[in-house]
mmCIF file of C-alpha atoms in Angstrom:
data_model
loop_
_atom_site.group_PDB
_atom_site.id
_atom_site.type_symbol
_atom_site.label_atom_id
_atom_site.label_comp_id
_atom_site.label_asym_id
_atom_site.label_seq_id
_atom_site.Cartn_x
_atom_site.Cartn_y
_atom_site.Cartn_z
ATOM 1 C CA MET A 1 63.597 -185.249 54.370
ATOM 2 C CA LEU A 2 71.627 -182.978 58.427
ATOM 3 C CA ARG A 3 77.280 -185.153 63.049
ATOM 4 C CA VAL A 4 79.417 -186.383 65.156
ATOM 5 C CA SER A 5 82.282 -188.322 63.574
ATOM 6 C CA ARG A 6 82.873 -191.400 65.715
ATOM 7 C CA THR A 7 86.196 -193.192 66.031
ATOM 8 C CA ALA A 8 86.060 -196.908 66.713
ATOM 9 C CA ALA A 9 88.096 -197.803 69.827
ATOM 10 C CA ALA A 10 90.431 -200.816 69.609
ATOM 11 C CA LEU A 11 90.104 -203.232 72.514
ATOM 12 C CA LEU A 12 93.321 -205.010 73.554
ATOM 13 C CA LEU A 13 92.985 -208.385 75.207
ATOM 14 C CA ALA A 14 95.895 -209.755 77.221
ATOM 15 C CA MET A 15 95.721 -213.555 77.157
ATOM 16 C CA PRO A 16 98.383 -215.333 79.245
ATOM 17 C CA LEU A 17 99.823 -218.414 77.532
ATOM 18 C CA ALA A 18 99.825 -221.896 79.117
ATOM 19 C CA VAL A 19 103.354 -223.046 79.762
ATOM 20 C CA ALA A 20 104.080 -226.767 79.319
ATOM 21 C CA GLY A 21 107.558 -227.788 80.411
ATOM 22 C CA CYS A 22 109.549 -230.656 81.727
ATOM 23 C CA ALA A 23 110.723 -230.584 85.294
ATOM 24 C CA GLY A 24 111.925 -233.903 86.468
ATOM 25 C CA GLY A 25 109.566 -235.556 83.971
ATOM 26 C CA LYS A 26 106.563 -233.856 85.630
ATOM 27 C CA GLU A 27 104.077 -231.695 83.759
ATOM 28 C CA SER A 28 104.121 -228.062 84.744
ATOM 29 C CA ALA A 29 101.322 -227.004 87.065
ATOM 30 C CA ALA A 30 100.778 -223.789 85.092
ATOM 31 C CA ARG A 31 97.217 -223.320 83.785
ATOM 32 C CA PRO A 32 95.733 -220.715 81.415
ATOM 33 C CA SER A 33 94.216 -217.771 83.251
ATOM 34 C CA LYS A 34 90.922 -216.181 82.185
ATOM 35 C CA ALA A 35 91.179 -213.024 80.124
ATOM 36 C CA THR A 36 90.013 -209.911 81.884
ATOM 37 C CA ILE A 37 88.206 -207.450 79.623
ATOM 38 C CA LYS A 38 87.916 -203.919 80.879
ATOM 39 C CA THR A 39 85.586 -201.553 79.102
ATOM 40 C CA ALA A 40 85.416 -197.857 79.755
ATOM 41 C CA THR A 41 82.020 -196.557 80.810
ATOM 42 C CA PRO A 42 81.186 -193.500 78.698
ATOM 43 C CA THR A 43 80.912 -190.321 80.722
ATOM 44 C CA PRO A 44 77.564 -188.651 80.060
ATOM 45 C CA GLU A 45 78.039 -185.256 78.442
ATOM 46 C CA PRO A 46 75.630 -182.591 79.698
ATOM 47 C CA LEU A 47 73.494 -181.113 76.939
ATOM 48 C CA THR A 48 74.274 -177.418 76.646
ATOM 49 C CA PRO A 49 73.759 -174.804 73.913
ATOM 50 C CA GLU A 50 77.499 -175.075 73.207
ATOM 51 C CA VAL A 51 77.259 -178.847 72.712
ATOM 52 C CA ALA A 52 74.253 -178.397 70.424
ATOM 53 C CA ALA A 53 76.093 -175.776 68.327
ATOM 54 C CA ARG A 54 79.062 -178.115 67.937
ATOM 55 C CA GLN A 55 76.907 -181.062 66.960
ATOM 56 C CA PHE A 56 74.958 -179.016 64.428
ATOM 57 C CA ARG A 57 78.173 -177.845 62.725
ATOM 58 C CA THR A 58 79.606 -181.364 62.727
ATOM 59 C CA PHE A 59 76.482 -182.822 61.190
ATOM 60 C CA THR A 60 76.249 -180.300 58.347
ATOM 61 C CA ILE A 61 79.874 -180.997 57.397
ATOM 62 C CA ASP A 62 79.639 -184.774 57.719
ATOM 63 C CA ASP A 63 76.345 -184.992 55.870
ATOM 64 C CA ASN A 64 77.595 -182.992 52.902
ATOM 65 C CA VAL A 65 80.773 -185.092 52.754
ATOM 66 C CA ALA A 66 78.590 -188.182 52.361
ATOM 67 C CA ARG A 67 76.360 -186.438 49.810
ATOM 68 C CA ALA A 68 79.286 -185.217 47.708
ATOM 69 C CA ALA A 69 80.625 -188.778 47.577
ATOM 70 C CA GLY A 70 77.200 -190.335 47.002
ATOM 71 C CA ASP A 71 77.966 -192.590 49.977
ATOM 72 C CA GLU A 72 74.595 -193.883 51.240
ATOM 73 C CA ARG A 73 76.137 -196.046 53.949
ATOM 74 C CA LEU A 74 78.065 -193.114 55.415
ATOM 75 C CA ALA A 75 75.021 -190.838 55.223
ATOM 76 C CA LEU A 76 72.905 -193.381 57.092
ATOM 77 C CA SER A 77 75.336 -193.317 60.021
ATOM 78 C CA TRP A 78 74.273 -189.709 60.799
ATOM 79 C CA VAL A 79 70.484 -190.249 60.787
ATOM 80 C CA THR A 80 67.811 -192.238 62.619
ATOM 81 C CA ASP A 81 64.036 -192.809 62.802
ATOM 82 C CA GLY A 82 62.078 -191.562 59.793
ATOM 83 C CA GLN A 83 65.096 -189.679 58.507
ATOM 84 C CA SER A 84 66.880 -193.007 57.955
ATOM 85 C CA MET A 85 64.119 -194.216 55.642
ATOM 86 C CA LEU A 86 63.986 -190.934 53.744
ATOM 87 C CA THR A 87 67.765 -190.765 53.357
ATOM 88 C CA ALA A 88 67.998 -194.312 51.993
ATOM 89 C CA SER A 89 65.213 -193.602 49.495
ATOM 90 C CA GLU A 90 66.826 -190.319 48.429
ATOM 91 C CA TYR A 91 70.179 -191.942 47.652
ATOM 92 C CA ARG A 92 68.551 -194.806 45.771
ATOM 93 C CA LYS A 93 66.471 -192.444 43.644
ATOM 94 C CA ALA A 94 69.552 -190.376 42.782
ATOM 95 C CA ALA A 95 71.413 -193.546 41.735
ATOM 96 C CA PHE A 96 68.413 -194.798 39.751
ATOM 97 C CA ASP A 97 68.055 -191.489 37.898
ATOM 98 C CA GLY A 98 71.815 -191.038 37.453
ATOM 99 C CA ASP A 99 71.754 -187.731 39.346
ATOM 100 C CA PRO A 100 74.044 -186.482 42.129
ATOM 101 C CA VAL A 101 72.628 -186.456 45.648
ATOM 102 C CA ARG A 102 71.583 -182.981 46.751
ATOM 103 C CA GLU A 103 73.996 -181.057 48.968
ATOM 104 C CA TYR A 104 72.798 -178.289 51.272
ATOM 105 C CA GLU A 105 73.909 -174.825 52.312
ATOM 106 C CA TYR A 106 72.954 -173.518 55.757
ATOM 107 C CA GLY A 107 72.540 -170.095 57.293
ATOM 108 C CA THR A 108 72.960 -169.195 60.955
ATOM 109 C CA PRO A 109 70.851 -171.508 63.144
ATOM 110 C CA LYS A 110 68.683 -170.727 66.132
ATOM 111 C CA LEU A 111 69.180 -173.564 68.588
ATOM 112 C CA TYR A 112 66.438 -174.676 70.978
ATOM 113 C CA VAL A 113 68.113 -176.767 73.653
ATOM 114 C CA PRO A 114 66.069 -178.203 76.538
ATOM 115 C CA LYS A 115 67.793 -178.545 79.909
ATOM 116 C CA LEU A 116 67.533 -182.319 80.213
ATOM 117 C CA THR A 117 68.879 -184.379 83.103
ATOM 118 C CA SER A 118 68.332 -187.836 81.610
ATOM 119 C CA TYR A 119 68.557 -189.525 78.238
ATOM 120 C CA PRO A 120 67.428 -189.331 75.536
ATOM 121 C CA HIS A 121 68.898 -185.891 74.862
ATOM 122 C CA TRP A 122 67.523 -183.814 72.002
ATOM 123 C CA PHE A 123 67.526 -180.334 70.547
ATOM 124 C CA VAL A 124 66.022 -178.501 67.585
ATOM 125 C CA ALA A 125 67.766 -176.219 65.095
ATOM 126 C CA GLN A 126 65.784 -173.639 63.118
ATOM 127 C CA VAL A 127 67.934 -172.627 60.161
ATOM 128 C CA PRO A 128 67.662 -171.201 56.635
ATOM 129 C CA ARG A 129 68.629 -173.974 54.202
ATOM 130 C CA ASN A 130 68.820 -174.364 50.458
ATOM 131 C CA VAL A 131 70.050 -176.897 47.948
ATOM 132 C CA LYS A 132 73.644 -176.008 47.067
ATOM 133 C CA GLY A 133 73.727 -173.314 44.394
ATOM 134 C CA ASP A 134 70.031 -172.452 44.698
ATOM 135 C CA LYS A 135 69.877 -169.612 47.214
ATOM 136 C CA LYS A 136 66.693 -168.243 45.641
ATOM 137 C CA ASN A 137 64.809 -171.181 47.127
ATOM 138 C CA THR A 138 66.134 -170.888 50.674
ATOM 139 C CA ARG A 139 63.593 -172.246 53.159
ATOM 140 C CA GLU A 140 63.364 -171.989 56.927
ATOM 141 C CA THR A 141 63.979 -175.537 58.148
ATOM 142 C CA TYR A 142 63.596 -177.348 61.472
ATOM 143 C CA LEU A 143 66.107 -180.097 62.227
ATOM 144 C CA ALA A 144 65.594 -182.287 65.301
ATOM 145 C CA PHE A 145 68.614 -184.156 66.680
ATOM 146 C CA VAL A 146 68.576 -186.938 69.247
ATOM 147 C CA ARG A 147 71.110 -188.828 71.354
ATOM 148 C CA ARG A 148 69.492 -191.804 73.043
ATOM 149 C CA ASN A 149 72.265 -192.728 75.486
ATOM 150 C CA PRO A 150 75.919 -191.909 76.286
ATOM 151 C CA VAL A 151 77.179 -194.698 74.008
ATOM 152 C CA GLU A 152 75.414 -193.537 70.850
ATOM 153 C CA GLY A 153 76.315 -190.404 68.948
ATOM 154 C CA TRP A 154 74.007 -187.592 67.893
ATOM 155 C CA LYS A 155 71.779 -188.301 64.903
ATOM 156 C CA LEU A 156 69.229 -186.392 62.864
ATOM 157 C CA SER A 157 65.743 -187.724 63.568
ATOM 158 C CA LEU A 158 63.529 -185.280 61.673
ATOM 159 C CA ALA A 159 63.784 -182.469 59.123
ATOM 160 C CA THR A 160 60.840 -180.352 58.026
ATOM 161 C CA GLN A 161 60.396 -177.034 56.208
ATOM 162 C CA LEU A 162 58.277 -174.083 57.229
ATOM 163 C CA ALA A 163 55.456 -173.490 54.751
ATOM 164 C CA PRO A 164 56.115 -170.469 52.475
ATOM 165 C CA LYS A 165 53.457 -168.206 54.040
ATOM 166 C CA ALA A 166 53.738 -169.497 57.607
ATOM 167 C CA ARG A 167 55.345 -167.584 60.469
ATOM 168 C CA ALA A 168 57.779 -169.376 62.720
ATOM 169 C CA PRO A 169 56.576 -169.297 66.351
ATOM 170 C CA LYS A 170 58.980 -167.601 68.768
ATOM 171 C CA VAL A 171 60.318 -170.310 71.050
ATOM 172 C CA ALA A 172 60.923 -169.259 74.651
ATOM 173 C CA VAL A 173 64.632 -169.270 75.582
ATOM 174 C CA ASP A 174 65.874 -168.310 79.060
ATOM 175 C CA ALA A 175 68.858 -166.158 80.013
ATOM 176 C CA GLU A 176 71.183 -169.190 79.963
ATOM 177 C CA GLY A 177 70.120 -170.131 76.433
ATOM 178 C CA TYR A 178 67.842 -173.055 77.304
ATOM 179 C CA ALA A 179 64.423 -173.753 75.806
ATOM 180 C CA THR A 180 61.497 -175.257 77.718
ATOM 181 C CA PRO A 181 60.295 -178.672 76.539
ATOM 182 C CA LEU A 182 56.623 -179.609 76.720
ATOM 183 C CA ALA A 183 55.444 -182.950 78.014
ATOM 184 C CA THR A 184 53.637 -184.998 75.388
ATOM 185 C CA THR A 185 50.649 -184.913 77.765
ATOM 186 C CA GLU A 186 50.849 -181.127 78.369
ATOM 187 C CA ALA A 187 47.333 -179.886 79.201
ATOM 188 C CA SER A 188 47.876 -176.119 78.979
ATOM 189 C CA VAL A 189 47.811 -176.215 75.167
ATOM 190 C CA LEU A 190 44.728 -176.852 73.054
ATOM 191 C CA ILE A 191 45.769 -180.342 71.922
ATOM 192 C CA GLN A 192 48.086 -182.570 73.925
ATOM 193 C CA PRO A 193 51.238 -182.905 71.772
ATOM 194 C CA ARG A 194 50.912 -186.686 71.596
ATOM 195 C CA ALA A 195 47.398 -186.270 70.114
ATOM 196 C CA LEU A 196 48.411 -183.940 67.280
ATOM 197 C CA PRO A 197 49.275 -186.709 64.782
ATOM 198 C CA GLY A 198 45.912 -188.399 65.350
ATOM 199 C CA ILE A 199 43.975 -185.151 64.895
ATOM 200 C CA GLN A 200 45.850 -184.383 61.683
ATOM 201 C CA ALA A 201 45.372 -187.937 60.367
ATOM 202 C CA THR A 202 41.631 -187.674 61.064
ATOM 203 C CA LEU A 203 41.373 -184.459 59.023
ATOM 204 C CA ALA A 204 43.348 -186.066 56.206
ATOM 205 C CA ALA A 205 40.947 -189.029 56.211
ATOM 206 C CA GLU A 206 37.610 -187.260 56.778
ATOM 207 C CA GLY A 207 38.099 -183.807 55.294
ATOM 208 C CA PRO A 208 36.758 -180.376 56.317
ATOM 209 C CA TYR A 209 33.529 -181.688 57.884
ATOM 210 C CA SER A 210 35.383 -183.856 60.393
ATOM 211 C CA VAL A 211 34.925 -183.139 64.083
ATOM 212 C CA ALA A 212 38.725 -182.653 64.176
ATOM 213 C CA ALA A 213 38.229 -179.427 62.203
ATOM 214 C CA LYS A 214 36.963 -177.835 65.420
ATOM 215 C CA VAL A 215 40.472 -177.811 66.881
ATOM 216 C CA MET A 216 42.825 -177.864 63.843
ATOM 217 C CA ARG A 217 42.841 -175.520 60.867
ATOM 218 C CA ALA A 218 42.117 -176.635 57.341
ATOM 219 C CA GLY A 219 45.103 -176.345 55.031
ATOM 220 C CA PRO A 220 47.350 -178.125 52.540
ATOM 221 C CA PHE A 221 48.675 -180.556 55.173
ATOM 222 C CA THR A 222 45.289 -181.479 56.666
ATOM 223 C CA THR A 223 42.193 -181.199 54.490
ATOM 224 C CA GLY A 224 44.505 -180.750 51.516
ATOM 225 C CA TYR A 225 45.610 -184.366 51.903
ATOM 226 C CA TYR A 226 41.953 -185.400 51.895
ATOM 227 C CA SER A 227 41.343 -183.609 48.595
ATOM 228 C CA GLN A 228 44.523 -184.987 47.024
ATOM 229 C CA THR A 229 43.658 -188.558 47.999
ATOM 230 C CA ARG A 230 40.233 -188.204 46.361
ATOM 231 C CA LYS A 231 41.897 -187.001 43.146
ATOM 232 C CA ASP A 232 44.390 -189.874 43.246
ATOM 233 C CA ARG A 233 41.576 -192.382 43.665
ATOM 234 C CA ARG A 234 39.740 -190.974 40.652
ATOM 235 C CA LYS A 235 42.908 -191.207 38.540
ATOM 236 C CA ALA A 236 43.414 -194.818 39.618
ATOM 237 C CA LYS A 237 39.796 -195.610 38.759
ATOM 238 C CA ASP A 238 40.299 -194.173 35.264
ATOM 239 C CA HIS A 239 42.973 -196.877 34.777
ATOM 240 C CA ASP A 240 40.761 -199.634 36.214
ATOM 241 C CA LEU A 241 42.747 -199.604 39.456
ATOM 242 C CA VAL A 242 41.823 -199.172 43.111
ATOM 243 C CA LEU A 243 43.784 -196.939 45.492
ATOM 244 C CA GLU A 244 43.568 -197.337 49.258
ATOM 245 C CA ALA A 245 45.388 -194.785 51.431
ATOM 246 C CA VAL A 246 45.521 -194.104 55.153
ATOM 247 C CA PHE A 247 47.491 -191.681 57.330
ATOM 248 C CA VAL A 248 48.773 -193.173 60.591
ATOM 249 C CA ALA A 249 50.956 -192.140 63.525
ATOM 250 C CA THR A 250 54.525 -193.426 63.669
ATOM 251 C CA PRO A 251 56.670 -194.738 66.545
ATOM 252 C CA PHE A 252 59.164 -191.926 65.961
ATOM 253 C CA PRO A 253 59.778 -189.329 68.714
ATOM 254 C CA PHE A 254 58.055 -185.984 69.243
ATOM 255 C CA PHE A 255 59.955 -182.726 69.771
ATOM 256 C CA PRO A 256 57.652 -180.300 71.678
ATOM 257 C CA LEU A 257 58.813 -176.821 72.744
ATOM 258 C CA ARG A 258 57.146 -173.973 74.655
ATOM 259 C CA THR A 259 56.750 -170.682 72.765
ATOM 260 C CA GLN A 260 56.966 -167.210 74.254
ATOM 261 C CA ASN A 261 53.201 -166.833 74.636
ATOM 262 C CA GLY A 262 52.770 -170.217 76.346
ATOM 263 C CA SER A 263 51.773 -172.121 73.223
ATOM 264 C CA GLY A 264 53.670 -175.033 71.706
ATOM 265 C CA LEU A 265 55.796 -175.777 68.660
ATOM 266 C CA VAL A 266 55.681 -179.533 68.065
ATOM 267 C CA LEU A 267 57.667 -181.565 65.535
ATOM 268 C CA TYR A 268 56.467 -185.084 64.691
ATOM 269 C CA ALA A 269 55.891 -187.524 61.826
ATOM 270 C CA LEU A 270 53.058 -189.365 60.111
ATOM 271 C CA SER A 271 53.146 -192.098 57.499
ATOM 272 C CA ARG A 272 50.879 -192.408 54.476
ATOM 273 C CA ASN A 273 50.380 -196.081 53.704
ATOM 274 C CA SER A 274 48.916 -196.844 50.291
ATOM 275 C CA ILE A 275 47.905 -199.892 48.265
ATOM 276 C CA ILE A 276 47.257 -199.814 44.540
ATOM 277 C CA LYS A 277 45.654 -202.850 42.952
ATOM 278 C CA GLY A 278 43.216 -204.024 40.323
ATOM 279 C CA LYS A 279 39.489 -204.063 40.868
ATOM 280 C CA GLU A 280 37.844 -207.020 42.607
ATOM 281 C CA LYS A 281 38.718 -210.359 40.962
ATOM 282 C CA ASP A 282 41.140 -208.567 38.640
ATOM 283 C CA GLU A 283 44.380 -210.556 38.829
ATOM 284 C CA ARG A 284 46.414 -208.238 36.591
ATOM 285 C CA LYS A 285 49.659 -206.854 37.913
ATOM 286 C CA PRO A 286 49.369 -203.072 38.347
ATOM 287 C CA PRO A 287 51.928 -200.954 36.451
ATOM 288 C CA ILE A 288 54.815 -199.557 38.504
ATOM 289 C CA PRO A 289 54.355 -195.779 38.964
ATOM 290 C CA PRO A 290 57.426 -193.759 37.877
ATOM 291 C CA ASP A 291 57.978 -192.334 41.375
ATOM 292 C CA VAL A 292 58.101 -195.877 42.831
ATOM 293 C CA ALA A 293 60.443 -197.501 40.300
ATOM 294 C CA HIS A 294 63.657 -196.748 42.217
ATOM 295 C CA LEU A 295 62.418 -198.784 45.202
ATOM 296 C CA LEU A 296 61.421 -201.881 43.226
ATOM 297 C CA ASP A 297 63.403 -204.255 41.039
ATOM 298 C CA GLY A 298 61.222 -203.702 37.992
ATOM 299 C CA THR A 299 58.822 -206.537 38.739
ATOM 300 C CA VAL A 300 55.574 -206.907 40.652
ATOM 301 C CA LYS A 301 55.375 -210.253 42.433
ATOM 302 C CA GLY A 302 51.677 -210.134 43.168
ATOM 303 C CA THR A 303 48.701 -208.008 42.211
ATOM 304 C CA GLU A 304 49.332 -205.132 44.641
ATOM 305 C CA ILE A 305 51.894 -202.403 45.193
ATOM 306 C CA HIS A 306 52.278 -201.230 48.802
ATOM 307 C CA THR A 307 53.966 -197.888 49.482
ATOM 308 C CA THR A 308 54.848 -195.837 52.566
ATOM 309 C CA ASP A 309 55.490 -192.090 52.581
ATOM 310 C CA ILE A 310 57.197 -190.625 55.649
ATOM 311 C CA LEU A 311 55.896 -187.108 56.285
ATOM 312 C CA GLN A 312 57.449 -184.817 58.898
ATOM 313 C CA PHE A 313 55.644 -181.812 60.335
ATOM 314 C CA ALA A 314 55.885 -178.703 62.458
ATOM 315 C CA ALA A 315 52.648 -177.718 64.177
ATOM 316 C CA PHE A 316 51.643 -174.676 66.204
ATOM 317 C CA ASP A 317 49.612 -175.764 69.235
ATOM 318 C CA PRO A 318 47.981 -172.695 70.833
ATOM 319 C CA VAL A 319 47.665 -172.179 74.540
ATOM 320 C CA LYS A 320 44.137 -172.698 75.840
ATOM 321 C CA ALA A 321 42.186 -169.452 75.873
ATOM 322 C CA SER A 322 41.181 -168.301 79.334
ATOM 323 C CA GLY A 323 38.620 -165.718 80.287
ATOM 324 C CA GLU A 324 35.099 -165.014 79.127
ATOM 325 C CA GLY A 325 34.758 -163.994 75.514
ATOM 326 C CA LYS A 326 38.239 -165.132 74.564
ATOM 327 C CA VAL A 327 38.432 -166.642 71.095
ATOM 328 C CA GLN A 328 40.245 -169.984 71.007
ATOM 329 C CA PRO A 329 42.689 -170.193 68.082
ATOM 330 C CA LYS A 330 42.996 -173.566 66.361
ATOM 331 C CA ALA A 331 46.119 -175.664 66.029
ATOM 332 C CA ASP A 332 47.881 -175.192 62.705
ATOM 333 C CA VAL A 333 50.283 -177.423 60.765
ATOM 334 C CA ILE A 334 52.865 -174.886 59.591
ATOM 335 C CA GLY A 335 55.634 -177.053 58.157
ATOM 336 C CA GLU A 336 55.937 -180.228 56.100
ATOM 337 C CA ALA A 337 58.539 -182.330 54.330
ATOM 338 C CA GLY A 338 58.758 -185.931 53.308
ATOM 339 C CA ALA A 339 58.748 -188.371 50.436
ATOM 340 C CA LEU A 340 58.135 -191.935 49.394
ATOM 341 C CA ALA A 341 60.290 -194.098 51.638
ATOM 342 C CA ARG A 342 59.302 -197.730 51.005
ATOM 343 C CA ALA A 343 57.645 -199.850 48.330
ATOM 344 C CA THR A 344 56.910 -203.577 48.244
ATOM 345 C CA THR A 345 54.981 -205.970 46.013
ATOM 346 C CA PRO A 346 53.778 -208.826 48.236
ATOM 347 C CA PRO A 347 53.434 -212.164 46.431
ATOM 348 C CA PRO A 348 49.953 -213.715 46.206
ATOM 349 C CA LYS A 349 48.814 -215.461 49.377
#
């Protein structure tokens, strides 16, 4: 499953004209001169808590303008990475079902802004959010924004919701209002942040008896995925179909922050890639599942349906226990959001 309005600059080119005249029957010696194009080099804007607060407010306004108008193209200009895929799918499903696109209401955000000296710039907002008109279902939400260079504007990269019974870790913020980012290879926490997606994917694939269970807690977003996939496979089998599913890491960025006790809060994404098809030598076209219909044109070209879910997470990565007799807590996936983002029906080879 939220910026900066950008104004296109007009570039004026001054092109001197060639002058052809008669002077004593001789052709003028004037020749066209080459156009000189001057472009302004954007001035890098330091990332500060004030800049982050402004960008957060701008995004929430701009995003809801696009949602109120049902303008997918406008909405896509405020997002990037996995959020682009999820936004496109959301708008297409709303159009397919004949429903309005959801608008959101936001509470007061807590902004976690690293003091970064080079691009990309990024920050995280932790904010209560609910679908417009449904305050009873307000959820604590993490929004991660990124600006890759001075030329590009700020865009939403990731949005995930804290699980209902989970506690939000307290992120460390200094006296100037800056948070401390973790390196993706940080060794003071139990699992290096860059390894978290792989550990979670292993639990989702192998279940509670996986070796990964030694360092990450079982729960709905780890071993729960394993159990759900088994159920889905049995349902497919009941309809003479075969389901293959795998959880894999994505190329999308991580957003790791240091908490007050030295642990980590890490935001990242996984994808769930699935194939549904007939049994061996069964050349029937599989039926289109209702939740996939909005991404297909109503036909299946071959004998398989390929789908990709983009899933976005918040994980608590505990600091390594030190000292004899200290119990080492496990990492815990505390937030999740996502949806079906892509579906294709490859033609027979």
